[in-house]
mmCIF file of C-alpha atoms in Angstrom:
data_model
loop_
_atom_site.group_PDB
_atom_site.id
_atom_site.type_symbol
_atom_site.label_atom_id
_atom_site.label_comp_id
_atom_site.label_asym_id
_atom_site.label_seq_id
_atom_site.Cartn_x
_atom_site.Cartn_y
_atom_site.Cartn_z
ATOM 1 C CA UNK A 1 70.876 -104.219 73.360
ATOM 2 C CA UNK A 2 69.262 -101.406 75.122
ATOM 3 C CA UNK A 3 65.712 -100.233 74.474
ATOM 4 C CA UNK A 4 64.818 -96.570 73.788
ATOM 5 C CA UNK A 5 61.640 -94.594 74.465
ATOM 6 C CA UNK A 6 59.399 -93.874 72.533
ATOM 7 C CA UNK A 7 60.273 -90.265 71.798
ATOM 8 C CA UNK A 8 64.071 -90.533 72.156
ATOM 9 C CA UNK A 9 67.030 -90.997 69.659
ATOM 10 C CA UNK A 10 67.417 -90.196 66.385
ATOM 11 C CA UNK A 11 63.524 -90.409 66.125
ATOM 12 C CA UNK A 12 63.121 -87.590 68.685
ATOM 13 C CA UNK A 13 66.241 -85.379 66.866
ATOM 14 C CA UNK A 14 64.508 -85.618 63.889
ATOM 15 C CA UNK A 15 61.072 -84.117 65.012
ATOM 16 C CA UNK A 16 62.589 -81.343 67.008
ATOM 17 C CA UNK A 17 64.713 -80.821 64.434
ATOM 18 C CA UNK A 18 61.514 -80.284 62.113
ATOM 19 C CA UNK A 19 59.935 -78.033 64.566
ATOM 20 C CA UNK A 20 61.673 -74.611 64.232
ATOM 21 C CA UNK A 21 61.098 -75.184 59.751
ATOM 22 C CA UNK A 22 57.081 -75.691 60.921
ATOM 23 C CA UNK A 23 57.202 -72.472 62.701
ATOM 24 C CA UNK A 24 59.049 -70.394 60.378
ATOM 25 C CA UNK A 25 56.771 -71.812 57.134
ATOM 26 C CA UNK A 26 53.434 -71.140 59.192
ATOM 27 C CA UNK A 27 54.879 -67.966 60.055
ATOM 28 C CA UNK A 28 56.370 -66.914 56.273
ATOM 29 C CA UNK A 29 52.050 -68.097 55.093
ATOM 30 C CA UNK A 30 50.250 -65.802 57.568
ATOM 31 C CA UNK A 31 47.875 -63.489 55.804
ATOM 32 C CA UNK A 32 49.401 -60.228 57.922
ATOM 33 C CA UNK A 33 52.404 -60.751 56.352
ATOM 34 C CA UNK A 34 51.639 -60.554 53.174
ATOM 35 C CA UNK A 35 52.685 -58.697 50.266
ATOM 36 C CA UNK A 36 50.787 -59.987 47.683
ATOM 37 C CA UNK A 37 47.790 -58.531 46.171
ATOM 38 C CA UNK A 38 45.685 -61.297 47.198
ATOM 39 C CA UNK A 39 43.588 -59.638 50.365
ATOM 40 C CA UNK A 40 42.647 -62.097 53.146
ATOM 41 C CA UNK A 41 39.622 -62.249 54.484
ATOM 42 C CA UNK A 42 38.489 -59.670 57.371
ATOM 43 C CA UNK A 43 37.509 -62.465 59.526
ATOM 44 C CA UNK A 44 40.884 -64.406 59.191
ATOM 45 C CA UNK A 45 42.743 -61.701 61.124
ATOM 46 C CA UNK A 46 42.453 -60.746 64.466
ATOM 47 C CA UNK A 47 42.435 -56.881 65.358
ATOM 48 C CA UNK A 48 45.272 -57.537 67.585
ATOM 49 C CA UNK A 49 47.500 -59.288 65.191
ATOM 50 C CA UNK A 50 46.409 -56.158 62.742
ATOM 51 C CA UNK A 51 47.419 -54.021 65.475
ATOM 52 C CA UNK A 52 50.689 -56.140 65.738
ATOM 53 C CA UNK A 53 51.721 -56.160 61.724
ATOM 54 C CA UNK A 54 51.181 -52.518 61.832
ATOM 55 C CA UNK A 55 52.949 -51.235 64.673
ATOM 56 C CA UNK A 56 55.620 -53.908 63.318
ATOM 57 C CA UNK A 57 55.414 -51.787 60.112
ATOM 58 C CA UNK A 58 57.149 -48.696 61.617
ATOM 59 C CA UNK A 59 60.484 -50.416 62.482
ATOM 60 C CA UNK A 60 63.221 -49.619 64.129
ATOM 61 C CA UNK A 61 63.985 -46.044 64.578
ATOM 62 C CA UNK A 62 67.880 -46.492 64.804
ATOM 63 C CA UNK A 63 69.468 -44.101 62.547
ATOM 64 C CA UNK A 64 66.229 -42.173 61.366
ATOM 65 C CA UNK A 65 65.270 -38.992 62.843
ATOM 66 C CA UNK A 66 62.135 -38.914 64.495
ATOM 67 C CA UNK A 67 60.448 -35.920 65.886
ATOM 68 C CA UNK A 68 58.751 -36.348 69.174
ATOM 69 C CA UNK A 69 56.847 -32.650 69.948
ATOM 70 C CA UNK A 70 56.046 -31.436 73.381
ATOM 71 C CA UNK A 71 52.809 -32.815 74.779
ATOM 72 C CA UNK A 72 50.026 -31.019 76.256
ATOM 73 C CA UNK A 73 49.338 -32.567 79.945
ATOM 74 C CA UNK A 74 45.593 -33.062 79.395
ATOM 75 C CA UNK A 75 46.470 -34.665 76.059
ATOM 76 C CA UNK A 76 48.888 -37.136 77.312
ATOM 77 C CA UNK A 77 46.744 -38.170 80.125
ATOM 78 C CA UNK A 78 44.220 -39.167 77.647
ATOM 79 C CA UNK A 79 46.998 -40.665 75.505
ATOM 80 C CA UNK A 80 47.827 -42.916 78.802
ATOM 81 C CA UNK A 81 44.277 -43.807 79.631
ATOM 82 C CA UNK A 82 43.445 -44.878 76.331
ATOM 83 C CA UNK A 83 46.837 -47.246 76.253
ATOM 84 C CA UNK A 84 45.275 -48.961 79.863
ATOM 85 C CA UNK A 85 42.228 -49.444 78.027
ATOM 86 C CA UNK A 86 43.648 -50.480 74.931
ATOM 87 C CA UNK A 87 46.267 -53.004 77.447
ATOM 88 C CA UNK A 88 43.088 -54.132 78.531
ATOM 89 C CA UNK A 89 41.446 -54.604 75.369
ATOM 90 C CA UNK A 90 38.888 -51.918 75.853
ATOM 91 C CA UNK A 91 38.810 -50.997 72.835
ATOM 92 C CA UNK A 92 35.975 -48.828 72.914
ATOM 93 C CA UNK A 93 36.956 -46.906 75.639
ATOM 94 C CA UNK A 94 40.631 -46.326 74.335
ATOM 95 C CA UNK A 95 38.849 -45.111 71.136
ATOM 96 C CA UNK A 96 36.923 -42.546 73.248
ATOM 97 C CA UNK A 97 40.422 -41.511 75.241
ATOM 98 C CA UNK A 98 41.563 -40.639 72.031
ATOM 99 C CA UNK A 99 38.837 -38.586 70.668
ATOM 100 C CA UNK A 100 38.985 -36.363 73.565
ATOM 101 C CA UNK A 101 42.372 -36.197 73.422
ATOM 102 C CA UNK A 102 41.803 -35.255 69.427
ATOM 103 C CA UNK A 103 39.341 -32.456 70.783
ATOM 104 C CA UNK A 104 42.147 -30.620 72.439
ATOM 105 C CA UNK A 105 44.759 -31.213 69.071
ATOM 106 C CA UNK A 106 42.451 -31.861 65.847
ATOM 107 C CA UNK A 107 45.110 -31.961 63.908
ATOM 108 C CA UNK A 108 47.997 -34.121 65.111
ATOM 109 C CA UNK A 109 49.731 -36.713 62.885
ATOM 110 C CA UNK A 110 50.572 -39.284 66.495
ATOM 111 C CA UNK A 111 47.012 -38.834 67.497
ATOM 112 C CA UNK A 112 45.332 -39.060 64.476
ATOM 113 C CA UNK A 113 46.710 -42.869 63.899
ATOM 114 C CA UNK A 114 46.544 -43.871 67.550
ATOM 115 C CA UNK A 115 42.838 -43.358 66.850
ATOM 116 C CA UNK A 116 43.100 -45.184 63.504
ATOM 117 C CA UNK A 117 44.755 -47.954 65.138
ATOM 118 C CA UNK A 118 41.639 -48.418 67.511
ATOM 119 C CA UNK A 119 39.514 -48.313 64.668
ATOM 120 C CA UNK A 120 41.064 -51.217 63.429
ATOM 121 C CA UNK A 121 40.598 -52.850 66.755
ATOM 122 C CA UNK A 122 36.885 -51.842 66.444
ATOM 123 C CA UNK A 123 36.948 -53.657 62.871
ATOM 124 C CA UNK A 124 36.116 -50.204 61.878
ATOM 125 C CA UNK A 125 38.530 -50.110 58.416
ATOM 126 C CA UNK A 126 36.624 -47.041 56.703
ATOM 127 C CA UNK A 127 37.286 -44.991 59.732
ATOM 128 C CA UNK A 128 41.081 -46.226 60.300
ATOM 129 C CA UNK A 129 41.800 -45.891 56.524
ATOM 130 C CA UNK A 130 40.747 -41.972 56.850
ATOM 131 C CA UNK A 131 42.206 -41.186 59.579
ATOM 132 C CA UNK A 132 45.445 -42.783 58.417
ATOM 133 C CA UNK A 133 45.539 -40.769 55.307
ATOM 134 C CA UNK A 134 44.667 -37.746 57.023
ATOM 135 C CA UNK A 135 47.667 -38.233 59.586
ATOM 136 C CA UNK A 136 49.688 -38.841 56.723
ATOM 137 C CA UNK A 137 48.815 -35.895 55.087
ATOM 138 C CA UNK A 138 49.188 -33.099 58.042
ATOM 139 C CA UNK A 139 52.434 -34.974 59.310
ATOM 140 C CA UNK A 140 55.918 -36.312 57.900
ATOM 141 C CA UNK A 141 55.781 -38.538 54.618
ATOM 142 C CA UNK A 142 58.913 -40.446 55.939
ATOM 143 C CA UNK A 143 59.660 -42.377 58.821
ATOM 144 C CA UNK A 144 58.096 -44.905 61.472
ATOM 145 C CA UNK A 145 55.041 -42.754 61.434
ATOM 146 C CA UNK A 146 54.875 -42.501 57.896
ATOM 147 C CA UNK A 147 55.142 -46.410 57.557
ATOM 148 C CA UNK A 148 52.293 -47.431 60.501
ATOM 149 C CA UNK A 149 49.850 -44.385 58.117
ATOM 150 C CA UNK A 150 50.187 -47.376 55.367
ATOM 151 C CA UNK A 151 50.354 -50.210 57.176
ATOM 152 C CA UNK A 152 47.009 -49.189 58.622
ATOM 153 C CA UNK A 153 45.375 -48.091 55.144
ATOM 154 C CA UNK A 154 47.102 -51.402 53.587
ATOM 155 C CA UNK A 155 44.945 -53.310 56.608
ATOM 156 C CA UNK A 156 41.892 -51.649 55.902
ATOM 157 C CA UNK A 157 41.958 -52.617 52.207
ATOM 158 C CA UNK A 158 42.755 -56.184 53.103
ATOM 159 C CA UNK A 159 39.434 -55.825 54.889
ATOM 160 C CA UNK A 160 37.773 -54.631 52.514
ATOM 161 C CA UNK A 161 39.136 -57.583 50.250
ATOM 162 C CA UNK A 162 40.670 -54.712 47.789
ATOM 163 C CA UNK A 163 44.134 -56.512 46.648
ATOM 164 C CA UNK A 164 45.488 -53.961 44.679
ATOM 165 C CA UNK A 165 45.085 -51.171 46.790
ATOM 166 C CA UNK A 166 46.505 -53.089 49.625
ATOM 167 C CA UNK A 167 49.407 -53.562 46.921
ATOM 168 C CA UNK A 168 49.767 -49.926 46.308
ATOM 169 C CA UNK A 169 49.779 -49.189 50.329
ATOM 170 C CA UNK A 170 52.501 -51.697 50.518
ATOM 171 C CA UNK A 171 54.066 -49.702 47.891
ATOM 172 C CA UNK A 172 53.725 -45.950 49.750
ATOM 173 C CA UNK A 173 54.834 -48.080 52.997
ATOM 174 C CA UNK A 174 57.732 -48.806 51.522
ATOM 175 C CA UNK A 175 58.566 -45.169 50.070
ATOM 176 C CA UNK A 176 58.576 -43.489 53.707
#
């Protein structure tokens, strides 16, 4: 009779086996995820995994039209500074990238939520949720943009432990 390891067999096909479920349950319970009205606390979530569930919100773009306008050059150079800072989780100065950049265009929908999106990285929620709605309002009400508007204002009201509008964000998400 031979003697196995400790770790190999059946033993060891059983807990790797197990692995993958583990992953997928933790993954199905994270608070980013949800749908529910319950609102997790504003401390449970990182702002990059915020950043992550909403950019994750816009979804694939295959078969919807999306409009991509002409940029301005001083505009987009901001636009490309603030995405080194933001790469380099300089958050502050990516937020400041993006105000100038909003100084040049006040009023564009793609600009407006980049900057909402670094409020949320600043754990700035009151800020993000306006500036969402605002984007939402002066650009389209469909689409990938659309969706990342509610994702962020469905964020901000999970900060702000406020379950039911989160719900009824999740709700306008799912209408664009």
């Amino acid at each position: 009779a031979s003697a196995h390891a400790p770790g190999t067999g059946a033993a060891a096909v059983i807990r790797i086996g197990f692995m993958p479920m583990l992953l997928l349950l933790a993954a199905c319970a994270s608070p980013g995820a949800s749908t529910t009205s319950e609102a997790p606390s504003s401390t449970q979530v990182a702002p990059e995994r915020m950043l992550a569930t909403i950019r994750a919100a816009a979804g694939s773009e295959h078969g919807e039209l999306a409009v991509v306008p002409l940029r301005d050059a001083a505009v987009e150079h901001h636009r490309q500074r603030a995405q080194t800072f933001e790469d380099e989780r300089r958050y502050r100065d990516a937020a400041a990238e993006l105000d100038h950049a909003l100084q040049v265009l006040p009023d564009d929908p793609g600009l407006l939520q980049e900057r909402a999106e670094m409020a949320v990285a600043l754990g700035d929620y009151t800020q993000a949720e306006t500036l969402a709605r605002r984007a939402w309002q002066l650009g389209s009400q469909v689409g990938p943009l659309c969706r990342r508007h509610w994702a962020t204002v469905r964020q901000a009201r999970y900060a702000a432990r406020d379950g039911a509008a989160a719900a009824h964000a999740q709700q306008q998400l799912q209408a664009c």
